[in-house]
């Protein structure tokens, strides 16, 4: 689809189901991430082979594409480790600082500098995250290993967004995804072996969950998000991805019976307002320029 905002919405919905599937299926998060990457890659292969859509990257592009694969896989592994050493709530909040790091990276390294509307929208959206997760959790954070790992996860996620943006300006999405997902699969397989994570002897229903993760969460989700990144700026995309917390909450209510509280609704509304501030500012700026 050619509309980047529609692609972004489809991508957010597709990746938002992943935490629910991980929680529903009694399998290691790193194992889930490995099969998500591997099966997504296997689903992509027939299209690449039969439609001949793969283009070998030029020499200069191999390094950033491989880096994207390693960074994305490391982000998933680090995020799971941060949950182990702290808790999912703190890890989620700190990882979602990624729009701040994207803004800082864009300001330092890219020509499209973030304006006041971006920083205001980011501040409002992050305030919404604090409301959604709970002020008590925010004030009781400890500067421990879990905190450091969650911060690192946010920085890795931001790095992936910035590097992939520069790469996608020079190569098609399918070729980029094929190489980066292959690198991520190999890398996560090695992590599973190093940390002695289970990779065999699962029940049929678990394999079904892995298939959904690979096809929907990885392939559909990140093909559409990558398409949005290619056509939009990384700042807007990274900020929009904060709405994943809202969509995940809805999926958790629908499929695993988690309750939706007034606090969660209020936080979700504030997150969406913050995202809207950024897009409204961009639209007005474009109208003024024209």
mmCIF file of C-alpha atoms in Angstrom:
data_model
loop_
_atom_site.group_PDB
_atom_site.id
_atom_site.type_symbol
_atom_site.label_atom_id
_atom_site.label_comp_id
_atom_site.label_asym_id
_atom_site.label_seq_id
_atom_site.Cartn_x
_atom_site.Cartn_y
_atom_site.Cartn_z
ATOM 1 C CA UNK A 1 0.000 0.000 0.000
ATOM 2 C CA UNK A 2 1.254 3.467 -0.889
ATOM 3 C CA UNK A 3 -0.218 5.386 2.067
ATOM 4 C CA UNK A 4 2.498 5.451 4.756
ATOM 5 C CA UNK A 5 0.103 6.237 7.612
ATOM 6 C CA UNK A 6 -2.143 3.287 6.746
ATOM 7 C CA UNK A 7 0.975 1.098 6.565
ATOM 8 C CA UNK A 8 2.018 2.375 9.986
ATOM 9 C CA UNK A 9 -1.404 1.601 11.504
ATOM 10 C CA UNK A 10 -1.339 -1.931 10.048
ATOM 11 C CA UNK A 11 2.195 -2.408 11.373
ATOM 12 C CA UNK A 12 1.334 -1.212 14.886
ATOM 13 C CA UNK A 13 -1.701 -3.528 15.056
ATOM 14 C CA UNK A 14 0.387 -6.452 13.775
ATOM 15 C CA UNK A 15 3.260 -6.101 16.260
ATOM 16 C CA UNK A 16 0.978 -5.271 19.204
ATOM 17 C CA UNK A 17 -0.279 -8.849 19.429
ATOM 18 C CA UNK A 18 3.266 -10.182 20.072
ATOM 19 C CA UNK A 19 3.427 -9.501 23.870
ATOM 20 C CA UNK A 20 0.026 -11.165 24.288
ATOM 21 C CA UNK A 21 1.191 -14.247 22.377
ATOM 22 C CA UNK A 22 4.410 -14.399 24.409
ATOM 23 C CA UNK A 23 2.421 -14.190 27.641
ATOM 24 C CA UNK A 24 -0.192 -16.685 26.479
ATOM 25 C CA UNK A 25 2.308 -19.324 25.318
ATOM 26 C CA UNK A 26 4.558 -20.730 28.103
ATOM 27 C CA UNK A 27 7.787 -20.327 26.122
ATOM 28 C CA UNK A 28 10.927 -18.255 26.643
ATOM 29 C CA UNK A 29 10.684 -14.756 25.171
ATOM 30 C CA UNK A 30 14.027 -15.192 23.413
ATOM 31 C CA UNK A 31 12.844 -18.479 21.884
ATOM 32 C CA UNK A 32 9.688 -16.733 20.673
ATOM 33 C CA UNK A 33 11.805 -13.973 19.157
ATOM 34 C CA UNK A 34 13.997 -16.516 17.347
ATOM 35 C CA UNK A 35 11.063 -18.337 15.751
ATOM 36 C CA UNK A 36 9.350 -15.032 14.989
ATOM 37 C CA UNK A 37 12.376 -14.034 12.909
ATOM 38 C CA UNK A 38 13.041 -17.450 11.368
ATOM 39 C CA UNK A 39 9.456 -18.169 10.317
ATOM 40 C CA UNK A 40 8.974 -14.626 9.067
ATOM 41 C CA UNK A 41 12.043 -15.142 6.884
ATOM 42 C CA UNK A 42 10.768 -18.515 5.626
ATOM 43 C CA UNK A 43 7.408 -16.961 4.719
ATOM 44 C CA UNK A 44 9.228 -14.222 2.810
ATOM 45 C CA UNK A 45 11.493 -16.592 0.827
ATOM 46 C CA UNK A 46 8.861 -17.851 -1.702
ATOM 47 C CA UNK A 47 7.988 -14.284 -2.686
ATOM 48 C CA UNK A 48 11.662 -13.375 -3.037
ATOM 49 C CA UNK A 49 12.478 -16.499 -5.109
ATOM 50 C CA UNK A 50 9.460 -16.714 -7.402
ATOM 51 C CA UNK A 51 8.954 -12.997 -7.941
ATOM 52 C CA UNK A 52 12.709 -12.387 -8.109
ATOM 53 C CA UNK A 53 12.357 -9.331 -5.887
ATOM 54 C CA UNK A 54 15.713 -9.652 -4.144
ATOM 55 C CA UNK A 55 18.472 -7.198 -4.998
ATOM 56 C CA UNK A 56 21.945 -7.789 -3.582
ATOM 57 C CA UNK A 57 22.984 -4.759 -1.551
ATOM 58 C CA UNK A 58 25.977 -2.817 -2.756
ATOM 59 C CA UNK A 59 29.213 -3.147 -0.793
ATOM 60 C CA UNK A 60 28.614 -0.034 1.307
ATOM 61 C CA UNK A 61 25.115 -1.151 2.366
ATOM 62 C CA UNK A 62 26.007 -4.577 3.737
ATOM 63 C CA UNK A 63 27.411 -3.245 7.017
ATOM 64 C CA UNK A 64 24.387 -1.097 8.039
ATOM 65 C CA UNK A 65 21.917 -3.842 7.003
ATOM 66 C CA UNK A 66 23.787 -6.469 9.021
ATOM 67 C CA UNK A 67 23.954 -3.985 11.913
ATOM 68 C CA UNK A 68 20.184 -3.542 11.708
ATOM 69 C CA UNK A 69 19.704 -7.302 12.009
ATOM 70 C CA UNK A 70 22.036 -7.554 15.000
ATOM 71 C CA UNK A 71 20.656 -4.448 16.722
ATOM 72 C CA UNK A 72 17.028 -5.534 16.306
ATOM 73 C CA UNK A 73 17.766 -9.022 17.654
ATOM 74 C CA UNK A 74 19.870 -7.638 20.526
ATOM 75 C CA UNK A 75 17.063 -5.244 21.430
ATOM 76 C CA UNK A 76 14.622 -8.146 21.793
ATOM 77 C CA UNK A 77 17.105 -10.184 23.863
ATOM 78 C CA UNK A 78 18.049 -7.238 26.101
ATOM 79 C CA UNK A 79 14.394 -6.335 26.658
ATOM 80 C CA UNK A 80 13.635 -9.881 27.793
ATOM 81 C CA UNK A 81 16.647 -9.859 30.106
ATOM 82 C CA UNK A 82 15.549 -6.512 31.560
ATOM 83 C CA UNK A 83 12.195 -8.082 32.471
ATOM 84 C CA UNK A 84 14.068 -10.929 34.191
ATOM 85 C CA UNK A 85 16.124 -8.524 36.312
ATOM 86 C CA UNK A 86 13.324 -6.054 37.077
ATOM 87 C CA UNK A 87 9.727 -6.319 35.835
ATOM 88 C CA UNK A 88 7.745 -5.971 32.624
ATOM 89 C CA UNK A 89 6.216 -2.637 33.643
ATOM 90 C CA UNK A 90 9.511 -0.858 34.289
ATOM 91 C CA UNK A 91 11.093 -2.428 31.211
ATOM 92 C CA UNK A 92 8.202 -1.303 29.013
ATOM 93 C CA UNK A 93 8.312 2.286 30.255
ATOM 94 C CA UNK A 94 12.091 2.677 29.864
ATOM 95 C CA UNK A 95 12.161 0.976 26.466
ATOM 96 C CA UNK A 96 9.506 3.417 25.301
ATOM 97 C CA UNK A 97 11.948 6.288 25.812
ATOM 98 C CA UNK A 98 13.118 5.379 22.291
ATOM 99 C CA UNK A 99 11.426 8.440 20.649
ATOM 100 C CA UNK A 100 13.635 10.654 22.827
ATOM 101 C CA UNK A 101 16.770 8.853 21.644
ATOM 102 C CA UNK A 102 15.536 9.002 18.033
ATOM 103 C CA UNK A 103 15.050 12.746 18.425
ATOM 104 C CA UNK A 104 18.531 13.171 19.903
ATOM 105 C CA UNK A 105 20.094 11.005 17.180
ATOM 106 C CA UNK A 106 18.237 12.882 14.453
ATOM 107 C CA UNK A 107 19.366 16.216 15.909
ATOM 108 C CA UNK A 108 23.004 15.078 16.015
ATOM 109 C CA UNK A 109 23.356 13.060 12.803
ATOM 110 C CA UNK A 110 20.528 13.779 10.319
ATOM 111 C CA UNK A 111 19.553 16.951 8.434
ATOM 112 C CA UNK A 112 15.831 16.771 9.357
ATOM 113 C CA UNK A 113 16.092 18.287 12.843
ATOM 114 C CA UNK A 114 13.193 17.740 15.282
ATOM 115 C CA UNK A 115 11.126 20.852 15.943
ATOM 116 C CA UNK A 116 9.265 22.058 19.066
ATOM 117 C CA UNK A 117 6.124 20.118 18.096
ATOM 118 C CA UNK A 118 8.022 16.830 18.161
ATOM 119 C CA UNK A 119 9.455 17.437 21.621
ATOM 120 C CA UNK A 120 6.075 18.601 22.957
ATOM 121 C CA UNK A 121 4.320 15.573 21.466
ATOM 122 C CA UNK A 122 6.987 13.256 22.876
ATOM 123 C CA UNK A 123 6.675 14.790 26.353
ATOM 124 C CA UNK A 124 2.876 14.431 26.304
ATOM 125 C CA UNK A 125 3.037 10.838 24.979
ATOM 126 C CA UNK A 126 5.613 9.771 27.588
ATOM 127 C CA UNK A 127 3.449 11.360 30.283
ATOM 128 C CA UNK A 128 0.656 9.159 28.990
ATOM 129 C CA UNK A 129 2.934 6.123 29.342
ATOM 130 C CA UNK A 130 3.601 7.041 32.990
ATOM 131 C CA UNK A 131 -0.154 7.392 33.630
ATOM 132 C CA UNK A 132 -0.889 4.088 31.862
ATOM 133 C CA UNK A 133 1.751 2.160 33.792
ATOM 134 C CA UNK A 134 1.182 3.946 37.095
ATOM 135 C CA UNK A 135 2.918 6.774 38.954
ATOM 136 C CA UNK A 136 3.875 4.436 41.815
ATOM 137 C CA UNK A 137 5.876 2.236 39.443
ATOM 138 C CA UNK A 138 7.581 5.303 37.974
ATOM 139 C CA UNK A 139 8.618 6.718 41.365
ATOM 140 C CA UNK A 140 9.778 3.351 42.752
ATOM 141 C CA UNK A 141 12.302 2.607 39.981
ATOM 142 C CA UNK A 142 15.724 1.421 41.120
ATOM 143 C CA UNK A 143 18.991 2.149 39.355
ATOM 144 C CA UNK A 144 19.919 -1.529 39.004
ATOM 145 C CA UNK A 145 20.874 -3.936 36.226
ATOM 146 C CA UNK A 146 17.256 -4.233 35.067
ATOM 147 C CA UNK A 147 17.043 -0.432 34.767
ATOM 148 C CA UNK A 148 20.269 -0.278 32.733
ATOM 149 C CA UNK A 149 19.173 -3.091 30.403
ATOM 150 C CA UNK A 150 15.787 -1.459 29.780
ATOM 151 C CA UNK A 151 17.475 1.870 28.983
ATOM 152 C CA UNK A 152 19.839 0.038 26.628
ATOM 153 C CA UNK A 153 16.831 -1.577 24.923
ATOM 154 C CA UNK A 154 15.344 1.849 24.180
ATOM 155 C CA UNK A 155 18.646 3.112 22.772
ATOM 156 C CA UNK A 156 19.008 -0.011 20.584
ATOM 157 C CA UNK A 157 15.452 0.405 19.290
ATOM 158 C CA UNK A 158 16.136 4.047 18.432
ATOM 159 C CA UNK A 159 19.402 3.080 16.725
ATOM 160 C CA UNK A 160 17.547 0.542 14.591
ATOM 161 C CA UNK A 161 15.004 3.172 13.520
ATOM 162 C CA UNK A 162 17.689 5.690 12.559
ATOM 163 C CA UNK A 163 19.981 3.247 10.718
ATOM 164 C CA UNK A 164 17.113 1.526 8.897
ATOM 165 C CA UNK A 165 15.841 4.928 7.737
ATOM 166 C CA UNK A 166 19.178 5.736 6.071
ATOM 167 C CA UNK A 167 19.371 2.241 4.508
ATOM 168 C CA UNK A 168 15.781 2.187 3.222
ATOM 169 C CA UNK A 169 16.464 5.393 1.316
ATOM 170 C CA UNK A 170 18.922 3.367 -0.819
ATOM 171 C CA UNK A 171 17.445 -0.160 -1.133
ATOM 172 C CA UNK A 172 14.031 -1.784 -1.513
ATOM 173 C CA UNK A 173 12.189 -3.001 1.564
ATOM 174 C CA UNK A 174 12.051 -6.713 0.641
ATOM 175 C CA UNK A 175 15.801 -6.982 0.097
ATOM 176 C CA UNK A 176 16.494 -5.102 3.328
ATOM 177 C CA UNK A 177 14.117 -7.311 5.319
ATOM 178 C CA UNK A 178 15.491 -10.537 3.822
ATOM 179 C CA UNK A 179 19.083 -9.803 4.832
ATOM 180 C CA UNK A 180 18.331 -8.239 8.226
ATOM 181 C CA UNK A 181 15.933 -11.033 9.245
ATOM 182 C CA UNK A 182 18.450 -13.690 8.188
ATOM 183 C CA UNK A 183 21.099 -12.015 10.360
ATOM 184 C CA UNK A 184 18.638 -11.703 13.272
ATOM 185 C CA UNK A 185 17.653 -15.384 12.987
ATOM 186 C CA UNK A 186 21.253 -16.603 13.112
ATOM 187 C CA UNK A 187 22.084 -14.218 15.941
ATOM 188 C CA UNK A 188 19.051 -15.177 18.061
ATOM 189 C CA UNK A 189 19.700 -18.865 17.470
ATOM 190 C CA UNK A 190 23.195 -18.361 18.906
ATOM 191 C CA UNK A 191 21.724 -16.509 21.911
ATOM 192 C CA UNK A 192 19.282 -19.385 22.520
ATOM 193 C CA UNK A 193 22.209 -21.818 22.576
ATOM 194 C CA UNK A 194 24.361 -19.602 24.811
ATOM 195 C CA UNK A 195 21.582 -19.033 27.378
ATOM 196 C CA UNK A 196 20.310 -22.615 27.076
ATOM 197 C CA UNK A 197 16.846 -21.597 25.865
ATOM 198 C CA UNK A 198 14.475 -24.350 24.616
ATOM 199 C CA UNK A 199 14.215 -24.621 20.822
ATOM 200 C CA UNK A 200 12.645 -28.083 20.255
ATOM 201 C CA UNK A 201 9.856 -30.419 21.414
ATOM 202 C CA UNK A 202 6.971 -27.957 21.592
ATOM 203 C CA UNK A 203 3.297 -28.837 21.475
ATOM 204 C CA UNK A 204 1.398 -28.229 18.188
ATOM 205 C CA UNK A 205 -0.426 -25.224 19.642
ATOM 206 C CA UNK A 206 2.918 -23.566 20.461
ATOM 207 C CA UNK A 207 4.113 -24.081 16.889
ATOM 208 C CA UNK A 208 0.854 -22.441 15.791
ATOM 209 C CA UNK A 209 1.669 -19.419 17.957
ATOM 210 C CA UNK A 210 5.155 -19.261 16.412
ATOM 211 C CA UNK A 211 3.602 -19.257 12.929
ATOM 212 C CA UNK A 212 1.318 -16.335 13.843
ATOM 213 C CA UNK A 213 4.275 -14.440 15.301
ATOM 214 C CA UNK A 214 6.377 -14.984 12.180
ATOM 215 C CA UNK A 215 3.652 -14.222 9.650
ATOM 216 C CA UNK A 216 1.749 -11.425 11.381
ATOM 217 C CA UNK A 217 4.020 -9.851 14.019
ATOM 218 C CA UNK A 218 7.243 -9.988 12.025
ATOM 219 C CA UNK A 219 6.523 -10.215 8.301
ATOM 220 C CA UNK A 220 3.344 -8.138 7.977
ATOM 221 C CA UNK A 221 4.199 -5.905 10.934
ATOM 222 C CA UNK A 222 7.708 -4.898 9.963
ATOM 223 C CA UNK A 223 7.177 -4.849 6.198
ATOM 224 C CA UNK A 224 4.487 -2.222 6.724
ATOM 225 C CA UNK A 225 6.450 -0.323 9.390
ATOM 226 C CA UNK A 226 9.556 -0.357 7.170
ATOM 227 C CA UNK A 227 7.429 0.974 4.337
ATOM 228 C CA UNK A 228 6.274 3.803 6.615
ATOM 229 C CA UNK A 229 9.871 4.499 7.697
ATOM 230 C CA UNK A 230 10.918 4.678 4.036
ATOM 231 C CA UNK A 231 8.300 7.341 3.278
ATOM 232 C CA UNK A 232 8.150 9.199 6.601
ATOM 233 C CA UNK A 233 10.724 10.478 9.070
ATOM 234 C CA UNK A 234 11.964 8.163 11.806
ATOM 235 C CA UNK A 235 10.870 10.588 14.552
ATOM 236 C CA UNK A 236 7.172 10.408 13.687
ATOM 237 C CA UNK A 237 7.262 6.632 13.265
ATOM 238 C CA UNK A 238 9.041 6.035 16.588
ATOM 239 C CA UNK A 239 6.600 8.294 18.438
ATOM 240 C CA UNK A 240 3.622 6.590 16.775
ATOM 241 C CA UNK A 241 4.899 3.210 17.955
ATOM 242 C CA UNK A 242 4.120 4.297 21.539
ATOM 243 C CA UNK A 243 0.476 3.590 20.675
ATOM 244 C CA UNK A 244 1.500 -0.089 20.647
ATOM 245 C CA UNK A 245 0.977 -0.059 24.434
ATOM 246 C CA UNK A 246 -2.654 0.960 23.910
ATOM 247 C CA UNK A 247 -3.335 -1.651 21.227
ATOM 248 C CA UNK A 248 -1.598 -4.381 23.228
ATOM 249 C CA UNK A 249 -3.838 -3.551 26.189
ATOM 250 C CA UNK A 250 -6.918 -4.002 23.999
ATOM 251 C CA UNK A 251 -5.641 -7.338 22.673
ATOM 252 C CA UNK A 252 -4.836 -8.496 26.216
ATOM 253 C CA UNK A 253 -8.406 -7.652 27.266
ATOM 254 C CA UNK A 254 -9.896 -9.443 24.244
ATOM 255 C CA UNK A 255 -7.799 -12.628 24.268
ATOM 256 C CA UNK A 256 -6.392 -13.285 27.739
ATOM 257 C CA UNK A 257 -8.931 -11.512 29.929
ATOM 258 C CA UNK A 258 -6.770 -8.734 31.354
ATOM 259 C CA UNK A 259 -8.782 -5.870 32.828
ATOM 260 C CA UNK A 260 -8.847 -2.385 31.327
ATOM 261 C CA UNK A 261 -8.900 0.253 34.078
ATOM 262 C CA UNK A 262 -9.780 3.942 33.963
ATOM 263 C CA UNK A 263 -6.095 4.680 34.533
ATOM 264 C CA UNK A 264 -5.145 2.680 31.420
ATOM 265 C CA UNK A 265 -7.797 4.452 29.354
ATOM 266 C CA UNK A 266 -6.627 7.869 30.563
ATOM 267 C CA UNK A 267 -2.982 7.048 29.845
ATOM 268 C CA UNK A 268 -3.869 5.717 26.393
ATOM 269 C CA UNK A 269 -5.783 8.897 25.534
ATOM 270 C CA UNK A 270 -2.835 11.074 26.600
ATOM 271 C CA UNK A 271 -0.438 8.955 24.501
ATOM 272 C CA UNK A 272 -2.644 9.413 21.425
ATOM 273 C CA UNK A 273 -2.894 13.165 22.080
ATOM 274 C CA UNK A 274 0.898 13.393 22.179
ATOM 275 C CA UNK A 275 1.168 11.559 18.862
ATOM 276 C CA UNK A 276 -1.535 13.785 17.355
ATOM 277 C CA UNK A 277 0.369 16.944 18.400
ATOM 278 C CA UNK A 278 3.341 15.894 16.286
ATOM 279 C CA UNK A 279 1.255 15.054 13.210
ATOM 280 C CA UNK A 280 -0.895 18.193 13.508
ATOM 281 C CA UNK A 281 2.209 20.343 13.625
ATOM 282 C CA UNK A 282 3.660 18.610 10.547
ATOM 283 C CA UNK A 283 0.422 19.073 8.596
ATOM 284 C CA UNK A 284 0.238 22.788 9.381
ATOM 285 C CA UNK A 285 3.887 23.267 8.491
ATOM 286 C CA UNK A 286 3.363 21.582 5.133
ATOM 287 C CA UNK A 287 0.329 23.753 4.397
ATOM 288 C CA UNK A 288 2.305 26.886 5.240
ATOM 289 C CA UNK A 289 5.186 25.843 3.005
ATOM 290 C CA UNK A 290 2.915 25.186 0.047
#
